Coordinates of C-alpha atoms in Angstrom, one line a residue:
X20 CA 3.6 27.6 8.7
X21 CA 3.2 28.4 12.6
X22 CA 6.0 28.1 15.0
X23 CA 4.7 27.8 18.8
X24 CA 6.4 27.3 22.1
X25 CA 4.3 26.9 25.2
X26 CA 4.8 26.2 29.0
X27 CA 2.4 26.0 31.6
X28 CA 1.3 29.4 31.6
X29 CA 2.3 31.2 28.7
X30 CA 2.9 30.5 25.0
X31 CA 4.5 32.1 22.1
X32 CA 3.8 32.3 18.3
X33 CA 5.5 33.3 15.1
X34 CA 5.4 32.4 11.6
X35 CA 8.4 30.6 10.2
X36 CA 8.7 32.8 7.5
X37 CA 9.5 35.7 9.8
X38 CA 12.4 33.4 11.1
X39 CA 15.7 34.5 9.7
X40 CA 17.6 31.7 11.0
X41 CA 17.2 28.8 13.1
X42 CA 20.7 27.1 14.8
X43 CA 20.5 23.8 16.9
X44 CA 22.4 24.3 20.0
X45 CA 23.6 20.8 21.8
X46 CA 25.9 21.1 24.9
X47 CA 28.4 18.4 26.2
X48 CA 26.7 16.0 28.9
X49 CA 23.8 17.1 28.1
X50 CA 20.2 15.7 26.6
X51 CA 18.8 19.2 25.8
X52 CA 18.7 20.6 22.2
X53 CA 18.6 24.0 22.1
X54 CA 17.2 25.8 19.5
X55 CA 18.1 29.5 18.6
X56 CA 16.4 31.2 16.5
X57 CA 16.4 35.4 15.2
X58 CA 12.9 36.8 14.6
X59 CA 12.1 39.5 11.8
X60 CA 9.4 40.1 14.0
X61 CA 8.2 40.1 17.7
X62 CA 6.3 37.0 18.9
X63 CA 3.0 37.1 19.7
X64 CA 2.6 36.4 23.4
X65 CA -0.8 34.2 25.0
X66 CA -1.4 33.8 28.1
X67 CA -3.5 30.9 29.7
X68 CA -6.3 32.0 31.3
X69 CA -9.1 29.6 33.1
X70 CA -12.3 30.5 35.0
X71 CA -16.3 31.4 34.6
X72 CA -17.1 33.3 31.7
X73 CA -14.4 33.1 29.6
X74 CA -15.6 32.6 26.4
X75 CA -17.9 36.1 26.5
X76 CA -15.3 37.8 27.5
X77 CA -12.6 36.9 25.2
X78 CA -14.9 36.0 22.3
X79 CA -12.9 38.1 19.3
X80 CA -10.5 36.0 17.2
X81 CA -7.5 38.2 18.3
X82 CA -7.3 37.0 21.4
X83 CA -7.4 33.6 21.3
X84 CA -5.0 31.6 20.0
X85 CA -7.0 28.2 18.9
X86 CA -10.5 27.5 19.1
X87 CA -10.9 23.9 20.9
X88 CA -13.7 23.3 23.3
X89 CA -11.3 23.5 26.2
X90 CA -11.7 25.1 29.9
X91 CA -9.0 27.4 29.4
X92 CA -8.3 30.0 26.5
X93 CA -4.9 30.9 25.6
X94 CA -5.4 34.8 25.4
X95 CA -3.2 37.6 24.0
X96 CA -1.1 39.9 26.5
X97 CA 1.7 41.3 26.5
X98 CA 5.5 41.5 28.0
X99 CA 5.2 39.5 31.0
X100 CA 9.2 39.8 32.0
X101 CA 10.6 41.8 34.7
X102 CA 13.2 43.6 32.3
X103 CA 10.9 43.2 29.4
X104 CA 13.6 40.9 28.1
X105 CA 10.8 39.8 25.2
X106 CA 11.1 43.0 23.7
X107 CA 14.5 43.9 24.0
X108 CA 16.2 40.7 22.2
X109 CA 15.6 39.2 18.4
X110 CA 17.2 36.1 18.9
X111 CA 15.5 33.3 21.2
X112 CA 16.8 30.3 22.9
X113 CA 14.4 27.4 23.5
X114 CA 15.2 24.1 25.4
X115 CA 13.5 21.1 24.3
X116 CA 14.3 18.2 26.1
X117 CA 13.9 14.4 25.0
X118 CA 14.4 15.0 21.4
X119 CA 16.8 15.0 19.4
X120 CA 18.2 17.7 17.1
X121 CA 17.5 15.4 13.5
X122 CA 14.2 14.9 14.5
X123 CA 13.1 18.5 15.0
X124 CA 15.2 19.9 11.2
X125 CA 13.9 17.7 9.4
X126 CA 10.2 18.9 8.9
X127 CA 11.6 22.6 8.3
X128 CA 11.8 23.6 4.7
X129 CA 15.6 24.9 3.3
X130 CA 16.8 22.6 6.0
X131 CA 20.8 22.5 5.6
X132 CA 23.0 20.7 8.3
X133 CA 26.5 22.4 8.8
X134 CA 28.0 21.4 12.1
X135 CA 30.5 24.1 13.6
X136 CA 31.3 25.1 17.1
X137 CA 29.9 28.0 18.7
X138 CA 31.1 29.9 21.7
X139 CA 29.1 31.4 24.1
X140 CA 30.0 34.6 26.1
X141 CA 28.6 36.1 29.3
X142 CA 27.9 39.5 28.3
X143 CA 26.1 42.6 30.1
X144 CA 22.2 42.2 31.1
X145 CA 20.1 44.6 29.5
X146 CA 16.8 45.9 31.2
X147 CA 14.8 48.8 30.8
X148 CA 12.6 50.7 32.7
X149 CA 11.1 52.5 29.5
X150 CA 7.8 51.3 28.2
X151 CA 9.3 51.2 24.7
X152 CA 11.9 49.2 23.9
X153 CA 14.6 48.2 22.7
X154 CA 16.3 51.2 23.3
X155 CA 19.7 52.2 23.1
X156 CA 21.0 54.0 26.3
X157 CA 22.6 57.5 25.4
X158 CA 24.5 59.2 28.3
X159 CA 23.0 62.5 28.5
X160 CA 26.6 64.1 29.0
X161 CA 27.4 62.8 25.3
X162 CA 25.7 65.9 23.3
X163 CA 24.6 63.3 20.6
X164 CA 22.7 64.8 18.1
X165 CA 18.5 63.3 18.5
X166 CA 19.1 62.3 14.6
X167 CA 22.3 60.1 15.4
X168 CA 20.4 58.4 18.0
X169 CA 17.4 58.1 16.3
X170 CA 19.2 56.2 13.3
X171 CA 21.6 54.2 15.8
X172 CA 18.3 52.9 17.5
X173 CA 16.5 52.3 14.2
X174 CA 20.0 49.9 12.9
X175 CA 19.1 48.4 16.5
X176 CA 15.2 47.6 15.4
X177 CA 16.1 46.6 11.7
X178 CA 18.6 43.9 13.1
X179 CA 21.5 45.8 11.7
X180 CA 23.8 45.8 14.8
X181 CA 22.7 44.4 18.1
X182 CA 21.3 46.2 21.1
X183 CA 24.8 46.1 22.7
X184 CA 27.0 48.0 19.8
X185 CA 25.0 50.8 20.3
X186 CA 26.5 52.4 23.2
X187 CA 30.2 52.0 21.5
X188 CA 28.6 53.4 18.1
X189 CA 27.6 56.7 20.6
X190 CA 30.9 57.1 21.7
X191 CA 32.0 57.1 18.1
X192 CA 29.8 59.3 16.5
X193 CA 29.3 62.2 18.8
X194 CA 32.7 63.3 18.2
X195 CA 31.5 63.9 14.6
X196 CA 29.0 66.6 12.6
X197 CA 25.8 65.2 12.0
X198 CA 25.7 65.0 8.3
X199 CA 28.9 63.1 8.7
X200 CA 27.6 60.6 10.9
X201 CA 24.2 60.3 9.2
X202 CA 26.0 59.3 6.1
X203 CA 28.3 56.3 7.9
X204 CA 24.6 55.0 9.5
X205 CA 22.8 55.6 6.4
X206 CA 25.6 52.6 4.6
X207 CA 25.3 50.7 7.3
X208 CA 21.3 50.9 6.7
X209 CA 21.8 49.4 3.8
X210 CA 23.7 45.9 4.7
X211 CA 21.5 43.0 4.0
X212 CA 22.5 41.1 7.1
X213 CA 23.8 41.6 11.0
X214 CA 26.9 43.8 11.7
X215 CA 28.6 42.0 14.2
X216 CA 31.4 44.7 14.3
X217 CA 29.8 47.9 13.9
X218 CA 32.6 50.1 15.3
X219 CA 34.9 48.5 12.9
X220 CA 32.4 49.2 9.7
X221 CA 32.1 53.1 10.9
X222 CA 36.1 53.3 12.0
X223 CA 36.4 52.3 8.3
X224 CA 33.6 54.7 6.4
X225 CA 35.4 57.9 8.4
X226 CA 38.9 56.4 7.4
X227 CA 37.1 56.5 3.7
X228 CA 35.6 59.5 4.3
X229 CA 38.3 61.6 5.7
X230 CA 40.9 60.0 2.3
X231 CA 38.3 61.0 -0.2
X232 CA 38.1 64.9 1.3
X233 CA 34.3 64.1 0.3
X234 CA 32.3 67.0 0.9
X235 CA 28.7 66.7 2.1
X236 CA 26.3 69.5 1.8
X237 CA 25.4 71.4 4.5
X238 CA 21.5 70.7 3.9
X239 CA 21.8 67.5 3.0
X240 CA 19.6 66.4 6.3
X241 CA 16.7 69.3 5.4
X242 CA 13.6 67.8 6.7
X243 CA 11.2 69.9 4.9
X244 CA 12.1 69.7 0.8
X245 CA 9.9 71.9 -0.2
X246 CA 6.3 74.0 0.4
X247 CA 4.6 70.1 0.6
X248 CA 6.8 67.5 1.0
X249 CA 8.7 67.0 4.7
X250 CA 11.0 64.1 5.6
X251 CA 9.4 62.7 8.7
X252 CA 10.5 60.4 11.6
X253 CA 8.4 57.6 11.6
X254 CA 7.9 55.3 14.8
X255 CA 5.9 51.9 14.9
X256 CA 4.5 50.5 18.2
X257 CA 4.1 46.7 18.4
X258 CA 2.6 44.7 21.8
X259 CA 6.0 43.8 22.7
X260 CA 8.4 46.7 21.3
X261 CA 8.6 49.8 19.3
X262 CA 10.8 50.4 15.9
X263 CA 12.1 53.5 14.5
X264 CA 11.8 54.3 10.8
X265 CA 12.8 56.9 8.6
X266 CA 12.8 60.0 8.0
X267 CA 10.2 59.4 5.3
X268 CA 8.7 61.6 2.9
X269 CA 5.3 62.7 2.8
X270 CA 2.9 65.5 2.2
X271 CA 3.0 68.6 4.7
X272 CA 0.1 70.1 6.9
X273 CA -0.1 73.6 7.8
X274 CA 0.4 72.5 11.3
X275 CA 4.2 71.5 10.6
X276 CA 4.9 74.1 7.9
X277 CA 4.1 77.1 10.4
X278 CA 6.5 75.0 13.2
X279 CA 8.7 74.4 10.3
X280 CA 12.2 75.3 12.7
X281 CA 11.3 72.4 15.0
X282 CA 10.4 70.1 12.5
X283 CA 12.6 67.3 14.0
X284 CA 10.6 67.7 17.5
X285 CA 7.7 66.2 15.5
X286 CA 6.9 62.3 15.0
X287 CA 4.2 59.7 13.5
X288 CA 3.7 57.0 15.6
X289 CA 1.6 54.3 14.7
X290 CA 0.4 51.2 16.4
X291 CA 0.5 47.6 14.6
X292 CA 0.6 44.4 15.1
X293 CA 3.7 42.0 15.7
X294 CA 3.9 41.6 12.0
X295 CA 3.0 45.1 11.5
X296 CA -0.2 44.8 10.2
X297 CA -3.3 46.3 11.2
X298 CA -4.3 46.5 15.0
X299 CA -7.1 46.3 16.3
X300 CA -8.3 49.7 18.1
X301 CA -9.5 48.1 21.1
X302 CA -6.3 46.6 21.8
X303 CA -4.3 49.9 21.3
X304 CA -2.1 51.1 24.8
X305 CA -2.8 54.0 26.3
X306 CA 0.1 54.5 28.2
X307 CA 2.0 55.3 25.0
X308 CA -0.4 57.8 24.6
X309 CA -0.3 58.9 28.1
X310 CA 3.0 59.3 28.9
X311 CA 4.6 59.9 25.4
X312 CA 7.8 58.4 24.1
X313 CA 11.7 59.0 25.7
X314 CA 14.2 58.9 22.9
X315 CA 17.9 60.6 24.5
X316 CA 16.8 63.6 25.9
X317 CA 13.0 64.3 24.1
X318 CA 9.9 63.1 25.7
X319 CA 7.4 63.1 23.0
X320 CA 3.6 63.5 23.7
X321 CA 0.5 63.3 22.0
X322 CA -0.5 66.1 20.1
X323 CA -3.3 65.2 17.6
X324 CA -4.7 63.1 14.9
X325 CA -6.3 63.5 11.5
X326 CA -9.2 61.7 10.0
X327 CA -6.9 59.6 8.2
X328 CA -4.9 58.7 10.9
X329 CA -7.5 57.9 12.8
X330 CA -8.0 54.9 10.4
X331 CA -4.5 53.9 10.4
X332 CA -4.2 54.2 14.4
X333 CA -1.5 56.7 13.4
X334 CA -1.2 60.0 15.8
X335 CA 1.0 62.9 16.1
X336 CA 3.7 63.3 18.4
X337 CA 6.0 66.4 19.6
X338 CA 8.6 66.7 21.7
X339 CA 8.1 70.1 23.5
X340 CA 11.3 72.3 24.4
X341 CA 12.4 75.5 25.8
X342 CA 10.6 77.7 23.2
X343 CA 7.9 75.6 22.1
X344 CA 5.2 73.6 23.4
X345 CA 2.7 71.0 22.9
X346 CA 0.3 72.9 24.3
X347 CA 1.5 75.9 22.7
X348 CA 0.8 74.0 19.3
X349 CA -3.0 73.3 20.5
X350 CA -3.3 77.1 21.6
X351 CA -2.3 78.4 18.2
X352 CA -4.4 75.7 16.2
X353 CA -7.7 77.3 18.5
X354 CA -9.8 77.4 21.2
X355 CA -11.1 73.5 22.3
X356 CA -12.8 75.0 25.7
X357 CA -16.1 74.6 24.3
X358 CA -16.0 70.9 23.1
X359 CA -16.8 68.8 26.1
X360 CA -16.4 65.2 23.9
X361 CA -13.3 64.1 24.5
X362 CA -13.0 61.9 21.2
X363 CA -14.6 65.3 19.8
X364 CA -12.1 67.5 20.9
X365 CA -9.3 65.1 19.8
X366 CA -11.1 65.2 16.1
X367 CA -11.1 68.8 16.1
X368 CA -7.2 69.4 17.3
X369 CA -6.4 67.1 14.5
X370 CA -8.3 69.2 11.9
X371 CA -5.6 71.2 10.6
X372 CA -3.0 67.8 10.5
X373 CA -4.6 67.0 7.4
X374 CA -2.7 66.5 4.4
X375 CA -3.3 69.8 2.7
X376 CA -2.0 72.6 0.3
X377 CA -1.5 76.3 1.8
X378 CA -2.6 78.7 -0.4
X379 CA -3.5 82.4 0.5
X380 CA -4.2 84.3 3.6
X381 CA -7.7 85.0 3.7
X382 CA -8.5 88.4 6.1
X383 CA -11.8 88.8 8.3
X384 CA -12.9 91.4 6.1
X385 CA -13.1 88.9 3.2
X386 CA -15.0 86.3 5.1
X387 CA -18.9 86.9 4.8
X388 CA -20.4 84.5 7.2
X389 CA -24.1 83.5 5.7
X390 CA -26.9 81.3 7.3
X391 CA -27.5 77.8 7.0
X392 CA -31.0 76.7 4.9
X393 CA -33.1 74.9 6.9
X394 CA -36.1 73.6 6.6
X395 CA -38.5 72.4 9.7
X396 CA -40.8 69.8 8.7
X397 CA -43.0 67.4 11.1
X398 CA -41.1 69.3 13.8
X399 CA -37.7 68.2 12.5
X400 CA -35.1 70.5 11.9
X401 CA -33.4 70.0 7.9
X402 CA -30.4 71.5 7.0
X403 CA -29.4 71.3 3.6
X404 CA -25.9 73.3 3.4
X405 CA -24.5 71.5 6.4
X406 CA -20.6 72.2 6.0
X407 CA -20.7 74.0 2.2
X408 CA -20.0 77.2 1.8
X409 CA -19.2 79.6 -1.2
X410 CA -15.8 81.2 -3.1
X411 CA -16.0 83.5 -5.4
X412 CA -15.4 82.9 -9.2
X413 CA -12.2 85.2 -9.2
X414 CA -10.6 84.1 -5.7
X415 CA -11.4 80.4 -7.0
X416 CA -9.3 80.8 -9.7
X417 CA -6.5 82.7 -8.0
X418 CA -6.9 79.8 -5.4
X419 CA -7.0 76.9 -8.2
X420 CA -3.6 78.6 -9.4
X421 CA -2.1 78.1 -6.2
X422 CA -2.9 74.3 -6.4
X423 CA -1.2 74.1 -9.8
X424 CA -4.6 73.8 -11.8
X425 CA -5.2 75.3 -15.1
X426 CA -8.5 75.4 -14.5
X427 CA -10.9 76.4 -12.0
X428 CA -12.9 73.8 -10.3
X429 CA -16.2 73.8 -9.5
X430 CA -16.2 73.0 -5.7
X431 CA -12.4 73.3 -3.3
X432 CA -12.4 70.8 0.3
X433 CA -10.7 73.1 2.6
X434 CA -10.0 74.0 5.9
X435 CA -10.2 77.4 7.1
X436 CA -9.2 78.1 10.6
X437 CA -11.5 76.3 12.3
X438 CA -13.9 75.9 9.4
X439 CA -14.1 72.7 7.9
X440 CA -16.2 71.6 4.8
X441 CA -16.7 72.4 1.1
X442 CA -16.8 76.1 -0.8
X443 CA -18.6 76.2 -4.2
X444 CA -17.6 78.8 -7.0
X445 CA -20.2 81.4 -7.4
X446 CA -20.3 83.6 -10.2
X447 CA -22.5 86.1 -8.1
X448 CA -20.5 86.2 -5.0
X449 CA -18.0 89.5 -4.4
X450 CA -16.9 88.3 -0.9
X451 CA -14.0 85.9 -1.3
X452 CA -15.2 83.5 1.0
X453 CA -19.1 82.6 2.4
X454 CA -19.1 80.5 5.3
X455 CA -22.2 78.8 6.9
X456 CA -22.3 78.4 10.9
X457 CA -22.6 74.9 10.3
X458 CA -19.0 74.8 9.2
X459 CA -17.5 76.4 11.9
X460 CA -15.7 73.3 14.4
X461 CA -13.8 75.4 17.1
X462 CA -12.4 79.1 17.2
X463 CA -9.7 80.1 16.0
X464 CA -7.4 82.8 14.2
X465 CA -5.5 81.4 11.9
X466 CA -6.5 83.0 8.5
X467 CA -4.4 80.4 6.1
X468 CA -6.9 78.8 3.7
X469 CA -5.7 74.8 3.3
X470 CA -7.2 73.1 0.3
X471 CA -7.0 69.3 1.3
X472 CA -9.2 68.1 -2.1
X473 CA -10.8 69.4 -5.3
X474 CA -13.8 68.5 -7.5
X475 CA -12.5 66.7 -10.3
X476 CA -13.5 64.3 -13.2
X477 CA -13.3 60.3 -12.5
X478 CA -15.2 57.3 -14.2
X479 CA -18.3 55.4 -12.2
X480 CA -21.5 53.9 -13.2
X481 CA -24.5 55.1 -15.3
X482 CA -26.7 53.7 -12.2
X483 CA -30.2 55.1 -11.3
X484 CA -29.4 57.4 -8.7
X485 CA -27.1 59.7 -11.7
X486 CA -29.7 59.3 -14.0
X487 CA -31.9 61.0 -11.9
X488 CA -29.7 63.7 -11.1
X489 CA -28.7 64.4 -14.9
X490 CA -32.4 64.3 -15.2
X491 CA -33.4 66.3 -12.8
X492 CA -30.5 69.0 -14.2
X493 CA -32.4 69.2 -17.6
X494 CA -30.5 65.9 -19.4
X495 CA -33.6 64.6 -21.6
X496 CA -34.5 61.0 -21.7
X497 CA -33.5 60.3 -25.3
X498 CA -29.7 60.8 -24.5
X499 CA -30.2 57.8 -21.9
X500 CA -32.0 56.0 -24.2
X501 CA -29.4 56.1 -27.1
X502 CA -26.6 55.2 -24.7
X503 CA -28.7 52.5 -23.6
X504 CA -29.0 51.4 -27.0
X505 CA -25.4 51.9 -28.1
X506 CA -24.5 49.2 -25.4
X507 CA -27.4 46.4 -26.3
X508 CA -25.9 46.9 -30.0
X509 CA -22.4 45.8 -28.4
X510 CA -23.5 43.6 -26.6
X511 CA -25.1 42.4 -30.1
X512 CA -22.1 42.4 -32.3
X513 CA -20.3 40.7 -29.4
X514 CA -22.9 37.2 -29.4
X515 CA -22.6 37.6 -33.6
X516 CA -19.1 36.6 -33.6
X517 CA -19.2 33.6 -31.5

């Protein structure tokens, strides 16, 4: 069921299941009900637009919001307040006059009527200047730890505590060691509704803390577990406000394993929809990715993206510091001053991002670099080893070890500096590695080989196209033919027993 709220020129929309509550409001002397209501979720936001030419220019189904034969569309945009006071609050007010309270309940499902009194305080106006919010002010002169904040914002964006009780959690916590504080916000994570008196709930986990003597390991906030895991920071980017997640685990890169002391200076950042689904990537903001995001005192900016994020809309994001960079990061990963595409040179920064396992270091001495075959035909150029190159049969298995495999496969995915593609073992080779031209992306001396895949066995279809591989390989026709008639004799017994 859709809720929608419109004026003259701009309307709002949200799904009453992503409504957590919904209170009738009705003042003294007055023929207003107000209803209040707390969103899981941002609304979306239309605005009415009029005028020639409408209807090819906002033709996709995103934008519009319904599909009458009218001279006006109602079309999606974004924030439209001053203070971006959309974003900021959870909870919305609306005033509908000449209608009773009865009359608007009773078409809601789970409607329950409990009359109480409810009193209404002026409190402080929030507004930001940020492009992202909500986001909880930190003064700079507080030395809060970046992972306090981080989690104090992300109890903000879950609905734990409101926007407000994070400036009196700060002055709390940042009299306090991280893992300490970490722990108190990591209980308070797991509420399943609203703290209304944060301050209290943490004044009480110290007091529990502190009469327990319970000691908390010194590690226990290690962001990278192992060679392949790290526990990331995770940030989502909706049209009307951003929420911090995590840290979540996933699988490392080489990128972040070489940069492995300022792994909390990394982020993911994905953009998504209101309701966090998929977005489209026309409709993606490129301020965010222009200016980066201010959380305390770390300006993250973009650094790259892999193939797979690419399909999420995910990027990477770091926050650079006195020692380190982003465009230290991009120096080390290799040379991009060749690569006049823009969207190219993006591609190619985020080539060593991917998911991947690190294996050896493979020297220039072992790298034989061999030509591509190509074949000119009708005056068109073939090439038929276009990103495949070769390993030998004794580095394949050393490699293959290093993977955890008991076995050595027949063909490794990797990424070699910055060579990209496929290596097949070959018995005949004595060079470690054979590279063809065609693999090579950008420049670079890094000399870590990254396995990201491996061939290995899965189940498909006896279609024509593998018959006439296996055929072409020396598999004679009567093995086809037997299989073929091993299934018509199923299929056989199968219509026998009806």
């Amino acid at each position: 069921m859709k809720l929608s709220f419109f004026n003259n020129f701009f309307s709002f929309l949200t799904l009453l299941t992503l409504v957590d509550w919904f209170l009738a409001l009705q003042y003294f002397d007055s023929k207003c009900t107000n209803l209040l209501s707390q969103l899981k979720y941002g609304p979306k936001i239309y605005q009415k637009i009029s005028g020639p030419d409408i209807d090819s220019k906002f033709s996709a189904d995103w934008y519009n919001f319904c599909k009458e034969d009218f001279d006006f569309r109602w079309v999606r945009t974004i924030d439209f307040s001053t203070i971006k006071s959309i974003g900021q609050s959870p909870s919305f007010c609306w005033q509908i006059e000449g209608l009773p309270a009865s009359d608007i309940f009773t078409s809601f499902p789970c409607y329950r009527e409990d009359v109480n009194d409810l009193i209404l305080e002026d409190g402080e106006e929030f507004s930001s200047t940020s492009e992202t919010v909500p986001l909880v002010k930190c003064n700079p002169a507080s030395n809060l730890a970046y992972e306090i904040l981080f989690q104090i914002n992300s109890l903000v964006h879950t609905q734990k505590i409101s926007l407000g009780a994070g400036t009196d959690l700060i002055e709390i916590l940042s009299k306090k060691d991280v893992e300490t504080a970490l722990m108190v916000l990591q209980k308070m994570h797991k509420l399943s509704s609203t703290c209304y008196e944060p301050d209290s709930f943490v004044k009480t986990q110290l007091h529990v803390l502190e009469r327990n003597c319970k000691s908390i390991p010194p590690c226990s906030f290690n962001r990278l577990k192992d060679q392949n895991v790290m526990s990331c920071h995770r940030v989502l980017i909706t049209p009307s406000k951003f929420y911090c997640l995590g840290p979540e685990l996933e699988t490392s890169n080489y990128v972040v394993k070489h940069f492995a002391l300022y792994i909390s200076e990394f982020m993911r950042v994905t953009f998504v929809e209101e309701d966090w689904s998929k977005l489209p990537a026309n409709a993606i903001s490129t301020s965010i990715q222009r200016d980066g995001i201010v959380i305390g005192a770390k300006r993250f900016q973009f650094l790259a993206f892999s193939a797979s994020q690419l399909r999420s809309n995910s990027v990477w994001m770091f926050a650079s510091n006195d020692k380190v960079k982003a465009e230290d990061i991009s120096q080390w990963i290799g040379c991009f001053n060749k690569i006049r595409s823009v969207s190219k040179c993006a591609a190619r920064m985020g080539q060593l991002f991917s998911s991947s396992k690190q294996t050896l270091e493979v020297h220039g001495q072992d790298v034989e670099i061999i030509p591509d075959i190509k074949v000119i035909s009708d005056d068109i150029d073939y090439c038929f080893s276009d990103g495949i190159g070769k390993i030998s049969e004794s580095f394949g298995w050393v490699v293959a070890q290093k993977c955890g495999l008991n076995r050595t496969p027949s063909v490794f995915q990797i990424r070699y500096g910055g060579y990209k593609g496929v290596v097949a073992v070959d018995r005949n080779s004595y060079r470690k590695l054979s590279l063809c031209k065609s693999m090579e992306k950008f420049e670079s001396q890094n000399r870590m080989l990254n396995v990201t895949k491996w061939s290995d066995s899965m189940p498909c279809y006896l279609n024509q196209e593998i018959i006439t591989l296996l055929s072409t390989l020396g598999v004679k026709d009567e093995v086809f033919e037997a299989m073929q008639m091993e299934q018509l004799c199923l299929l056989g017994k199968m219509l026998m027993h009806l």
